[in-house]
Short mmCIF file of C-alpha atoms in Angstrom, two decimals:
data_model
loop_
_atom_site.label_atom_id
_atom_site.label_comp_id
_atom_site.label_asym_id
_atom_site.label_seq_id
_atom_site.Cartn_x
_atom_site.Cartn_y
_atom_site.Cartn_z
CA ARG H 1 73.91 86.30 117.51
CA ARG H 2 73.16 87.19 121.05
CA VAL H 3 71.23 90.36 121.44
CA HIS H 4 71.73 92.25 124.68
CA GLY H 5 68.97 94.30 126.25
CA ASP H 6 65.84 93.77 128.27
CA ILE H 7 62.30 93.72 127.00
CA THR H 8 60.20 96.18 128.93
CA GLN H 9 57.82 94.25 131.18
CA VAL H 10 54.15 95.18 131.37
CA ALA H 11 52.64 95.27 134.85
CA THR H 12 49.72 92.92 135.28
CA LEU H 13 46.48 94.82 135.73
CA GLN H 14 43.70 93.48 137.88
CA MET H 15 40.75 93.80 135.50
CA ASN H 16 37.84 91.42 135.40
CA SER H 17 35.91 92.55 132.39
CA ALA H 18 36.34 91.00 128.97
CA THR H 19 37.04 94.43 127.56
CA GLY H 20 39.82 94.95 130.08
CA LYS H 21 41.40 91.62 129.21
CA ARG H 22 41.41 92.52 125.53
CA TRP H 23 43.19 95.78 126.31
CA ILE H 24 45.77 93.90 128.37
CA ALA H 25 46.41 91.56 125.47
CA LEU H 26 46.82 94.49 123.11
CA ALA H 27 49.16 96.25 125.53
CA VAL H 28 51.34 93.16 125.99
CA GLY H 29 51.44 92.58 122.22
CA ALA H 30 52.43 96.17 121.56
CA THR H 31 55.14 96.03 124.22
CA ILE H 32 56.60 92.80 122.82
CA ALA H 33 56.54 94.26 119.30
CA ALA H 34 58.29 97.41 120.52
CA GLY H 35 60.87 95.34 122.39
CA ALA H 36 61.48 93.13 119.36
CA ALA H 37 61.87 96.21 117.16
CA ALA H 38 64.41 97.64 119.59
CA MET H 39 66.36 94.37 119.65
CA PHE H 40 66.30 94.17 115.85
CA TRP H 41 67.57 97.74 115.58
CA ARG H 42 70.41 97.04 117.99
CA ALA H 43 71.27 93.80 116.19
CA SER H 44 71.14 95.51 112.78
CA ARG H 45 73.35 98.31 114.03
CA ARG H 46 75.83 95.79 115.40
CA ARG H 47 75.76 93.80 112.17
CA SER H 48 76.59 96.97 110.24
CA GLN H 49 79.67 97.40 112.44
CA LEU H 50 80.75 93.77 111.85
CA GLN H 51 82.43 94.32 108.53
CA VAL H 52 85.70 93.30 106.99
CA GLU H 53 87.26 96.37 105.39
CA ARG H 54 87.44 95.73 101.65
CA ASN H 55 88.78 99.17 100.74
CA LEU H 56 92.53 98.67 100.94
CA GLU H 57 93.16 102.42 100.79
CA ARG H 58 91.33 102.68 104.12
CA VAL H 59 93.33 99.77 105.50
CA ASP H 60 96.51 101.66 104.60
CA LEU H 61 95.29 104.57 106.75
CA TRP H 62 95.02 102.41 109.87
CA THR H 63 97.51 103.23 112.60
CA GLU H 64 99.06 101.31 115.49
CA GLU H 65 96.28 102.73 117.64
CA THR H 66 93.74 101.16 115.29
CA VAL H 67 95.48 97.81 115.66
CA ALA H 68 95.62 98.18 119.45
CA ASN H 69 91.86 98.74 119.50
CA PHE H 70 91.36 95.69 117.29
CA LYS H 71 93.34 93.62 119.79
CA ILE H 72 91.20 94.85 122.68
CA GLU H 73 88.07 93.94 120.72
CA ARG H 74 89.62 90.58 119.82
CA ASP H 75 90.23 89.73 123.46
CA ALA H 76 86.69 90.76 124.39
CA ALA H 77 85.21 88.67 121.58
CA GLU H 78 87.27 85.67 122.66
CA ALA H 79 86.15 86.07 126.26
CA SER H 80 82.48 86.25 125.27
CA GLN H 81 82.89 83.51 122.62
CA ASP H 82 81.44 85.87 120.02
CA TYR H 83 82.99 83.98 117.10
CA GLU H 84 81.32 86.00 114.37
CA ARG H 85 82.79 89.24 115.67
CA LEU H 86 86.12 87.57 116.40
CA ALA H 87 86.34 86.37 112.77
CA VAL H 88 85.83 89.91 111.46
CA ILE H 89 88.49 91.35 113.79
CA LEU H 90 91.03 88.66 112.89
CA GLU H 91 90.47 89.16 109.17
CA ASN H 92 90.94 92.91 109.52
CA LEU H 93 94.15 92.33 111.49
CA SER H 94 95.43 89.97 108.80
CA LEU H 95 94.74 92.60 106.14
CA TYR H 96 96.66 95.24 108.09
CA TYR H 97 99.66 92.98 108.68
CA THR H 98 99.75 91.83 105.06
CA ARG H 99 99.59 95.39 103.72
CA HIS H 100 102.49 96.31 106.03
CA ALA H 101 104.51 93.22 105.01
CA GLU H 102 104.38 91.88 108.58
CA PHE H 103 103.83 88.36 107.31
CA GLU H 104 104.57 86.51 110.53
CA ASP H 105 101.81 88.43 112.32
CA ALA H 106 99.56 88.01 109.26
CA ALA H 107 100.09 84.24 109.34
CA GLU H 108 99.29 84.12 113.06
CA ALA H 109 96.06 86.08 112.52
CA LEU H 110 95.06 83.88 109.58
CA GLU H 111 95.76 80.68 111.51
CA ALA H 112 93.46 81.89 114.29
CA LEU H 113 90.84 83.03 111.76
CA PHE H 114 90.85 79.62 110.07
CA GLU H 115 90.03 77.93 113.37
CA VAL H 116 87.42 80.50 114.41
CA GLN H 117 85.61 80.30 111.07
CA GLU H 118 84.77 76.65 111.70
CA LYS H 119 82.86 77.79 114.79
CA SER H 120 81.34 80.96 113.37
CA LEU H 121 80.24 79.30 110.14
CA LYS H 122 79.42 75.95 111.78
CA SER H 123 81.17 74.11 108.97
CA SER H 124 84.69 72.84 108.36
CA THR H 125 84.43 73.05 104.56
CA ASN H 126 83.23 76.30 103.01
CA PRO H 127 84.47 79.00 100.60
CA GLU H 128 85.36 81.41 103.42
CA ARG H 129 87.75 78.94 105.06
CA ALA H 130 89.24 78.03 101.68
CA THR H 131 89.91 81.73 101.03
CA THR H 132 91.55 82.10 104.45
CA LEU H 133 93.70 79.02 103.86
CA PHE H 134 94.76 80.40 100.47
CA ALA H 135 95.84 83.68 102.10
CA LEU H 136 97.68 81.69 104.77
CA GLY H 137 99.58 79.81 102.08
CA GLN H 138 100.60 83.13 100.55
CA ALA H 139 101.80 84.38 103.95
CA TYR H 140 103.91 81.24 104.44
CA ALA H 141 105.39 81.78 100.97
CA GLN H 142 106.39 85.33 101.94
CA LEU H 143 108.04 83.90 105.05
CA ASN H 144 110.08 81.51 102.85
CA ASP H 145 108.53 78.50 104.54
CA PRO H 146 108.03 76.12 101.59
CA GLU H 147 106.80 73.12 103.57
CA GLN H 148 104.07 75.12 105.30
CA THR H 149 103.21 76.73 101.97
CA ILE H 150 102.85 73.36 100.26
CA ALA H 151 100.78 71.95 103.13
CA ALA H 152 98.43 74.96 103.06
CA PHE H 153 97.81 74.83 99.32
CA LYS H 154 97.33 71.05 99.39
CA ARG H 155 94.58 71.63 101.96
CA VAL H 156 93.09 74.32 99.71
CA VAL H 157 92.94 71.87 96.79
CA LEU H 158 91.40 69.19 99.01
CA MET H 159 88.78 71.61 100.33
CA GLU H 160 87.97 72.83 96.82
CA THR H 161 87.53 69.21 95.71
CA LYS H 162 85.09 68.58 98.57
CA MET H 163 83.13 71.67 97.48
CA ASN H 164 83.05 70.37 93.87
CA ALA H 165 84.88 73.46 92.57
CA LEU H 166 84.99 73.74 88.81
CA LEU H 167 88.42 75.38 89.00
CA HIS H 168 90.92 74.66 91.76
CA GLN H 169 92.55 77.97 92.70
CA GLY H 170 95.12 76.13 94.79
CA PHE H 171 96.73 74.23 91.90
CA GLN H 172 98.93 77.00 90.50
CA PRO H 173 100.49 78.22 93.79
CA LEU H 174 100.92 74.61 94.91
CA GLY H 175 102.82 73.80 91.72
CA ALA H 176 104.98 76.90 92.12
CA ALA H 177 105.82 75.96 95.72
CA LEU H 178 106.77 72.44 94.65
CA ILE H 179 109.10 73.83 91.97
CA GLU H 180 110.67 76.09 94.61
CA VAL H 181 111.85 73.01 96.54
CA ALA H 182 112.82 71.06 93.39
CA ARG H 183 109.96 68.55 93.66
CA TYR H 184 109.54 68.66 89.91
CA GLY H 185 107.75 65.35 89.46
CA GLU H 186 105.00 66.38 91.88
CA ALA H 187 104.82 69.81 90.28
CA GLU H 188 104.40 68.20 86.86
CA GLU H 189 101.41 66.19 88.12
CA VAL H 190 99.80 69.26 89.67
CA TYR H 191 100.30 71.46 86.61
CA ALA H 192 99.13 68.75 84.20
CA GLU H 193 95.91 68.30 86.16
CA ALA H 194 95.43 72.05 86.50
CA LEU H 195 95.99 72.64 82.78
CA ALA H 196 93.53 69.91 81.75
CA GLU H 197 90.92 71.30 84.15
CA TYR H 198 91.44 74.88 83.03
CA GLU H 199 91.13 74.11 79.33
CA ARG H 200 88.04 71.99 79.98
CA VAL H 201 86.26 74.70 81.98
CA VAL H 202 87.51 78.06 80.69
CA LYS H 203 88.18 77.22 77.03
CA VAL H 204 89.57 80.69 76.22
CA PRO H 205 93.18 81.94 76.50
CA THR H 206 93.99 83.94 79.63
CA LEU H 207 97.10 85.08 81.49
CA GLU H 208 96.28 82.51 84.16
CA LEU H 209 96.60 79.87 81.46
CA CYS H 210 100.08 81.24 80.71
CA LYS H 211 101.13 80.51 84.30
CA LEU H 212 99.97 76.93 84.02
CA LEU H 213 101.70 76.42 80.67
CA GLU H 214 104.95 77.85 82.00
CA GLY H 215 104.73 75.87 85.23
CA LEU H 216 104.31 72.59 83.40
CA ALA H 217 107.13 73.50 80.99
CA ILE H 218 109.52 74.25 83.88
CA SER H 219 108.59 70.96 85.56
CA LEU H 220 109.45 69.05 82.38
CA LEU H 221 112.57 71.10 81.66
CA GLU H 222 114.05 70.53 85.12
CA GLN H 223 113.49 66.78 84.76
CA ASP H 224 115.14 66.72 81.30
CA LYS H 225 112.05 65.12 79.82
CA GLU H 226 109.77 65.93 76.91
CA GLN H 227 111.90 68.90 75.87
CA GLU H 228 109.96 69.51 72.66
CA ARG H 229 106.68 69.52 74.55
CA ALA H 230 108.18 72.04 76.98
CA ARG H 231 109.15 74.29 74.07
CA GLU H 232 105.64 74.04 72.59
CA LEU H 233 104.11 74.99 75.94
CA LEU H 234 106.37 78.04 76.24
CA GLU H 235 105.76 79.18 72.68
CA ARG H 236 102.02 78.87 73.27
CA SER H 237 102.35 80.92 76.47
CA LEU H 238 104.22 83.64 74.57
CA ALA H 239 101.57 83.76 71.83
CA ILE H 240 98.78 84.10 74.42
CA ALA H 241 100.64 86.82 76.33
CA VAL H 242 101.19 88.85 73.15
CA GLU H 243 97.55 88.35 72.11
CA ILE H 244 96.15 89.49 75.46
CA ASP H 245 98.64 92.08 76.74
CA GLY H 246 100.50 93.05 73.57
CA PRO H 247 104.12 92.49 72.56
CA VAL H 248 105.43 94.84 75.28
CA SER H 249 104.11 93.63 78.64
CA VAL H 250 105.29 91.94 81.81
CA ALA H 251 103.60 88.72 80.72
CA SER H 252 105.36 88.84 77.33
CA ALA H 253 108.71 89.59 78.99
CA LYS H 254 108.27 86.60 81.30
CA ALA H 255 107.36 84.36 78.35
CA HIS H 256 110.46 85.46 76.42
CA THR H 257 112.57 84.81 79.52
CA MET H 258 111.13 81.32 79.92
CA LEU H 259 111.68 80.53 76.25
CA GLY H 260 115.26 81.81 76.57
CA THR H 261 115.78 79.47 79.52
CA TRP H 262 114.61 76.54 77.42
CA LYS H 263 116.97 77.49 74.57
CA GLN H 264 119.85 77.86 76.99
CA ARG H 265 119.17 74.42 78.46
CA THR H 266 119.12 72.90 74.98
CA ASP H 267 122.45 74.59 74.08
CA ASP H 268 120.92 77.16 71.71
CA PHE H 269 123.01 79.94 73.24
CA ALA H 270 122.47 82.48 70.47
CA GLY H 271 118.71 81.90 70.53
CA ALA H 272 118.61 82.19 74.33
CA LEU H 273 120.58 85.45 74.20
CA GLN H 274 118.09 86.85 71.72
CA GLU H 275 115.13 86.03 73.99
CA PHE H 276 116.81 87.62 77.01
CA GLU H 277 117.71 90.70 75.00
CA ILE H 278 114.03 91.11 74.05
CA ALA H 279 112.82 90.71 77.65
CA THR H 280 115.32 93.05 79.34
CA PRO H 281 114.24 96.43 77.86
CA MET H 282 110.58 95.46 78.36
CA LEU H 283 111.11 94.96 82.09
CA ARG H 284 113.22 98.11 82.35
CA GLU H 285 110.44 100.15 80.75
CA LEU H 286 107.56 98.54 82.65
CA CYS H 287 109.07 97.82 86.07
CA GLY H 288 111.83 100.39 86.47
CA PRO H 289 115.61 100.23 85.97
CA GLU H 290 116.29 98.74 89.42
CA HIS H 291 113.98 95.72 89.16
CA PRO H 292 115.83 92.59 90.41
CA GLU H 293 114.76 90.51 87.42
CA ILE H 294 116.77 92.85 85.20
CA ALA H 295 119.95 91.98 87.09
CA LYS H 296 119.19 88.28 86.64
CA LEU H 297 118.65 88.72 82.92
CA LEU H 298 121.86 90.70 82.53
CA THR H 299 123.95 88.04 84.30
CA ALA H 300 122.25 85.33 82.21
CA GLN H 301 123.25 87.27 79.10
CA ALA H 302 126.80 87.63 80.41
CA ARG H 303 127.07 83.85 80.86
CA LEU H 304 125.86 83.32 77.31
CA GLN H 305 128.29 85.88 75.90
CA ILE H 306 131.12 84.04 77.69
CA LYS H 307 129.98 80.75 76.16
CA LEU H 308 129.91 82.47 72.75
CA GLY H 309 133.42 83.83 73.33
CA ASN H 310 132.40 87.50 73.57
CA MET H 311 134.31 88.50 76.71
CA ALA H 312 134.08 92.26 76.14
CA ALA H 313 130.29 92.06 75.80
CA ALA H 314 130.11 89.93 78.95
CA GLU H 315 132.16 92.49 80.91
CA SER H 316 129.91 95.31 79.73
CA LEU H 317 126.81 93.38 80.86
CA LEU H 318 128.30 92.76 84.30
CA ILE H 319 129.06 96.47 84.72
CA GLU H 320 125.44 97.22 83.82
CA CYS H 321 124.27 94.55 86.26
CA LYS H 322 126.29 96.22 89.03
CA ARG H 323 124.61 99.54 88.24
CA VAL H 324 121.15 97.91 88.46
CA LEU H 325 121.96 96.36 91.83
CA GLU H 326 123.24 99.69 93.14
CA LEU H 327 119.99 101.36 92.06
CA GLY H 328 118.10 98.69 93.98
CA GLY H 329 120.11 99.37 97.14
CA SER H 330 121.88 96.01 97.25
CA LYS H 331 124.97 95.57 99.41
CA ASN H 332 128.14 93.59 98.62
CA ILE H 333 127.63 94.41 94.95
CA SER H 334 130.89 92.96 93.67
CA GLU H 335 130.30 89.64 95.43
CA ILE H 336 126.73 89.43 94.14
CA VAL H 337 127.79 90.12 90.56
CA ARG H 338 130.69 87.66 90.79
CA THR H 339 128.40 84.95 92.17
CA GLN H 340 125.64 85.57 89.66
CA ALA H 341 128.08 85.60 86.76
CA SER H 342 129.86 82.41 87.72
CA SER H 343 129.32 79.61 85.25
CA ASP H 344 129.05 75.88 85.99
#
């Protein structure tokens, strides 16, 4: 880091005696020490100001004026090629934009940060850049840009491999992004590798393990292969979710939903309906009556009731679904319900 400021110069004294020369040496040494101390203080003070804000409550208090000041500082740091300061400013900007759901601006800030970090850290492969790339992948996902999302998380996995990471954090979101674009074969490979790695390293059940189990099960289910293995994976995920978070939890509700999807795909309509009926009140209690997943579960139940010949029950579920969508502020309610309830 460059340190600005001048060291005070000591005027040369014309002294011929040995004693005088010793005093000159002492004076010069003291002046240099004082100057160095001053520079260190200024550098330390500046370092203390070069901080990424980790308290998100403080980030939420930032205003447009705060952001405008960040942009002024960003431009100044770019002009002076002060990459360390520029990295801090860009990361703070990305935090602000992400917290305000301005994901396009967040992605732009993260893209710039990723490039600057190579200069500030003097390395192309390091944990800081991997973290930035992970956040960039999340921003692309929020922007519904699956190809950019996949590319970002593939680079995360590659970077983690180069750093000899014990656990690849990029596997799970990469698998999810691949499922999003129906690349189920690739997703299966990713989730299978992630699951093997996780069980080898962690060796204890966690909610993260549930995500991997469910991801692999979906990949198999959508390819119509190894259906029994998919069921075993989902049942294991449900057991872990109940063990960790209890029978009434978001994780348990998701596991019941996934198991219901498997039963529906294997023509066990009554069993699927039962799983969805367990998950729905859980989500209503934990996430609120207007949560969009509730509407999806209700329409799924309506389809199953139709298949089971219970038209009155299906109509009642669709009316409830309409009420949920209205609570969530959705428009074109009738069209949404009709579309969601349509059966292949």
